Structure formats: C-alpha cells, structure tokens
Amino acid sequence: MKAADEQAFREFVTSQMASLRKLAYVTCGDWHAAEDAVANSLIKLYPRWRKLDRPDLYAKTMVYRAAVDETRRPWRRGRERSIGHAIPDVPIDNLSDPNGVTDERLRIRAALDAVPTRQRAAVVLRHYLGLSLEDTAQVLGCNVGTAKSQTSRGLAKLRELLAAEQINFNGDETEEWRNAIA
C-alpha cells in the first residue's frame, strides 16, 4: 500500500474508531467482544482500502456483522446475553451525578439490550449514528422497507420497555441516544 493510502487509512481509523466501537457494543452488549469485532473488521478492511468508494459505510457493515458473529461464538453461548450482571440490584445514590444522567444512561442501555439484535442495530444506525435509511439498509444487508420496519419495531419495543420502567422518553430519540450511549 502506498504511503498516502496508509496515511488516509490511519486518519480514517482515528476519526471512526469511537463510533465503530459504540456500534459494536450496542450490537453485542459486551465491550470486550466489541473491541474484538472492531479489530477484526479493521484487519479485513485494510487490504481493501484502496478499492472502496464509501469506506465508512463498508466499515460499519463489517463491524455490525462481526459483532453479531461475536455473540455466536461457542464460548459466548453459555453466558446469558444480559447486562443484568453489570448493573447492581440496589439503586446507587448519585452523589457525584446530582442530575441523574448516569442512572438514565444505565436504564436506556438496559432497555436497549432487551431490543432484538437486528432491530437494535437498525435503531442505532438510524438514530445514533445518523445514517440515512438507504445506508442503514445497506449495512444491515436488507432492502429499504425491511430497514424501515426494523427501525420502527425497534423504536416501538424501546418505547415499550422504557414506559414499563417509567422513564420519560419524549420521542426525540436522536438527542437522548447520543447522550445516553456516549
């Protein structure tokens, strides 16, 4: 690979790493598996770098698929796919966070983890990463109508879960998602 291409790849990785990690995390629900998914995707992306028209979309597709594959690994099957073990059963006093922002983030992440994987990915791609409907469909490997229905069903499920927990979720998903997952 030429030096200019290698530098462009490094800049791409630097600028996209945070969003790729977050996409992988919300897809598989485990930071370690998310790191593995992103690393494996970037390893596969490197030799194809010069041939890509939209490397950002291609990378998101690869990360999404790798994160789903990480959840299918034999050593991950034995564990229940739930973040319940990471969240304490007893409420934590928010002494360092008087506005309760941390608590809200934990609730949204717990509700998001309960949304089915494909719907969760569609919602995150559309409302967190801000991809268009066409780009979301391309990342998910489906047609636009399927991406639209997956997003709609995922939002409905998320609203249902959040309403069940009596969380004020006012319908402005984009801003709350960015704050909750960041």
Short mmCIF file of C-alpha atoms in Angstrom, two decimals:
data_model
loop_
_atom_site.label_atom_id
_atom_site.label_comp_id
_atom_site.label_asym_id
_atom_site.label_seq_id
_atom_site.Cartn_x
_atom_site.Cartn_y
_atom_site.Cartn_z
CA MET A 1 0.00 0.00 0.00
CA LYS A 2 1.22 3.47 -0.84
CA ALA A 3 2.20 5.84 1.94
CA ALA A 4 -0.65 8.24 1.10
CA ASP A 5 -3.20 5.40 1.24
CA GLU A 6 -1.78 4.17 4.52
CA GLN A 7 -1.97 7.66 6.00
CA ALA A 8 -5.59 8.00 4.78
CA PHE A 9 -6.42 4.66 6.42
CA ARG A 10 -4.85 5.76 9.71
CA GLU A 11 -6.82 9.03 9.65
CA PHE A 12 -10.00 7.09 8.90
CA VAL A 13 -9.43 4.73 11.81
CA THR A 14 -8.65 7.63 14.14
CA SER A 15 -11.80 9.51 13.18
CA GLN A 16 -14.15 6.49 13.11
CA MET A 17 -12.88 4.35 15.98
CA ALA A 18 -15.26 5.72 18.63
CA SER A 19 -18.39 5.30 16.51
CA LEU A 20 -17.34 1.82 15.35
CA ARG A 21 -16.73 0.70 18.94
CA LYS A 22 -20.10 2.04 20.06
CA LEU A 23 -21.88 0.36 17.16
CA ALA A 24 -20.22 -2.93 18.04
CA TYR A 25 -21.03 -2.52 21.73
CA VAL A 26 -24.71 -1.83 21.24
CA THR A 27 -24.90 -4.73 18.81
CA CYS A 28 -23.28 -7.36 21.03
CA GLY A 29 -23.59 -5.84 24.53
CA ASP A 30 -20.03 -6.53 25.66
CA TRP A 31 -17.08 -4.13 25.44
CA HIS A 32 -14.52 -6.90 25.05
CA ALA A 33 -16.43 -8.54 22.21
CA ALA A 34 -16.95 -5.11 20.67
CA GLU A 35 -13.21 -4.44 20.70
CA ASP A 36 -12.58 -7.81 19.05
CA ALA A 37 -15.23 -7.13 16.41
CA VAL A 38 -13.77 -3.73 15.54
CA ALA A 39 -10.20 -5.03 15.45
CA ASN A 40 -11.14 -7.97 13.21
CA SER A 41 -13.10 -5.67 10.91
CA LEU A 42 -10.24 -3.20 10.56
CA ILE A 43 -7.82 -6.03 9.81
CA LYS A 44 -10.08 -7.15 6.97
CA LEU A 45 -10.68 -3.58 5.80
CA TYR A 46 -7.01 -2.68 5.42
CA PRO A 47 -6.24 -4.69 2.24
CA ARG A 48 -9.47 -3.48 0.59
CA TRP A 49 -8.93 0.16 1.47
CA ARG A 50 -7.96 1.47 -1.99
CA LYS A 51 -10.92 -0.20 -3.72
CA LEU A 52 -13.68 1.31 -1.57
CA ASP A 53 -15.93 4.19 -2.57
CA ARG A 54 -17.58 4.56 0.86
CA PRO A 55 -15.19 3.11 3.43
CA ASP A 56 -17.24 4.45 6.36
CA LEU A 57 -20.34 2.54 5.31
CA TYR A 58 -18.33 -0.57 4.48
CA ALA A 59 -16.61 -0.44 7.88
CA LYS A 60 -19.93 -0.09 9.70
CA THR A 61 -21.28 -3.09 7.80
CA MET A 62 -18.23 -5.14 8.69
CA VAL A 63 -18.36 -4.12 12.35
CA TYR A 64 -22.07 -4.89 12.63
CA ARG A 65 -21.61 -8.35 11.12
CA ALA A 66 -18.51 -9.05 13.20
CA ALA A 67 -20.31 -8.00 16.39
CA VAL A 68 -23.21 -10.31 15.60
CA ASP A 69 -20.70 -13.10 14.89
CA GLU A 70 -19.01 -12.44 18.24
CA THR A 71 -22.26 -13.22 20.03
CA ARG A 72 -22.43 -16.54 18.18
CA ARG A 73 -19.02 -17.77 19.30
CA PRO A 74 -19.16 -21.08 21.20
CA TRP A 75 -17.58 -19.65 24.36
CA ARG A 76 -20.22 -16.89 24.49
CA ARG A 77 -23.20 -19.21 24.14
CA GLY A 78 -23.01 -20.39 27.73
CA ARG A 79 -23.43 -16.90 29.16
CA GLU A 80 -26.84 -15.34 29.22
CA ARG A 81 -26.83 -12.29 26.94
CA SER A 82 -27.87 -9.78 29.52
CA ILE A 83 -26.22 -6.83 31.15
CA GLY A 84 -28.11 -7.51 34.35
CA HIS A 85 -24.93 -8.78 35.95
CA ALA A 86 -23.24 -5.44 35.25
CA ILE A 87 -25.98 -3.35 36.84
CA PRO A 88 -26.37 -3.59 40.61
CA ASP A 89 -29.74 -4.69 42.01
CA VAL A 90 -29.66 -1.92 44.60
CA PRO A 91 -30.06 1.70 43.40
CA ILE A 92 -26.90 3.74 43.65
CA ASP A 93 -27.06 7.19 45.17
CA ASN A 94 -25.95 9.67 42.55
CA LEU A 95 -23.70 11.69 44.83
CA SER A 96 -21.31 12.58 42.04
CA ASP A 97 -24.12 12.97 39.49
CA PRO A 98 -26.90 15.05 41.05
CA ASN A 99 -28.86 15.29 37.78
CA GLY A 100 -29.19 11.52 37.45
CA VAL A 101 -27.65 11.41 33.96
CA THR A 102 -25.63 8.28 34.72
CA ASP A 103 -28.71 6.49 36.02
CA GLU A 104 -30.62 7.45 32.87
CA ARG A 105 -27.82 6.10 30.69
CA LEU A 106 -27.87 2.77 32.52
CA ARG A 107 -31.64 2.49 32.10
CA ILE A 108 -31.51 3.27 28.39
CA ARG A 109 -28.68 0.80 27.86
CA ALA A 110 -30.57 -1.89 29.76
CA ALA A 111 -33.70 -1.26 27.69
CA LEU A 112 -31.64 -1.19 24.50
CA ASP A 113 -30.10 -4.53 25.38
CA ALA A 114 -33.59 -6.04 25.58
CA VAL A 115 -34.41 -5.00 22.00
CA PRO A 116 -33.71 -7.78 19.45
CA THR A 117 -30.28 -7.52 17.82
CA ARG A 118 -31.33 -6.58 14.30
CA GLN A 119 -33.87 -4.02 15.50
CA ARG A 120 -31.33 -2.60 17.94
CA ALA A 121 -28.78 -2.25 15.16
CA ALA A 122 -31.32 -0.54 12.89
CA VAL A 123 -32.29 1.96 15.60
CA VAL A 124 -28.67 2.69 16.48
CA LEU A 125 -27.63 3.12 12.85
CA ARG A 126 -30.54 5.47 12.12
CA HIS A 127 -30.90 7.49 15.30
CA TYR A 128 -27.49 7.32 16.94
CA LEU A 129 -25.06 7.22 14.05
CA GLY A 130 -27.38 9.27 11.83
CA LEU A 131 -27.23 7.09 8.74
CA SER A 132 -29.84 7.50 6.04
CA LEU A 133 -32.45 4.81 5.53
CA GLU A 134 -30.66 3.59 2.40
CA ASP A 135 -27.30 3.40 4.18
CA THR A 136 -28.89 1.59 7.11
CA ALA A 137 -30.39 -0.95 4.73
CA GLN A 138 -27.02 -1.46 3.09
CA VAL A 139 -25.26 -2.01 6.43
CA LEU A 140 -27.93 -4.47 7.55
CA GLY A 141 -27.86 -6.24 4.18
CA CYS A 142 -31.58 -5.84 3.50
CA ASN A 143 -33.92 -3.70 1.42
CA VAL A 144 -35.07 -0.23 2.47
CA GLY A 145 -38.54 -1.40 3.52
CA THR A 146 -37.08 -4.00 5.86
CA ALA A 147 -34.72 -1.45 7.40
CA LYS A 148 -37.65 0.92 7.90
CA SER A 149 -39.77 -1.75 9.59
CA GLN A 150 -36.86 -2.95 11.76
CA THR A 151 -36.25 0.62 12.89
CA SER A 152 -39.93 1.20 13.59
CA ARG A 153 -40.30 -2.05 15.53
CA GLY A 154 -37.11 -1.40 17.45
CA LEU A 155 -38.27 2.07 18.48
CA ALA A 156 -41.68 0.70 19.48
CA LYS A 157 -40.04 -2.01 21.60
CA LEU A 158 -37.67 0.50 23.17
CA ARG A 159 -40.54 2.88 23.99
CA GLU A 160 -42.49 -0.03 25.48
CA LEU A 161 -39.57 -1.07 27.66
CA LEU A 162 -38.84 2.47 28.78
CA ALA A 163 -42.50 3.14 29.52
CA ALA A 164 -42.60 -0.03 31.59
CA GLU A 165 -39.71 1.36 33.63
CA GLN A 166 -41.50 4.72 33.85
CA ILE A 167 -38.74 6.59 32.07
CA ASN A 168 -39.63 9.86 30.46
CA PHE A 169 -38.89 9.25 26.81
CA ASN A 170 -40.31 12.20 24.89
CA GLY A 171 -39.87 10.94 21.33
CA ASP A 172 -36.75 12.95 20.50
CA GLU A 173 -34.68 9.78 20.27
CA THR A 174 -31.68 11.21 18.49
CA GLU A 175 -30.53 13.62 21.20
CA GLU A 176 -31.28 11.24 24.07
CA TRP A 177 -29.45 8.40 22.30
CA ARG A 178 -26.34 10.43 21.78
CA ASN A 179 -26.34 11.50 25.40
CA ALA A 180 -27.22 8.06 26.76
CA ILE A 181 -24.76 5.97 24.78
CA ALA A 182 -21.88 8.44 24.65
#
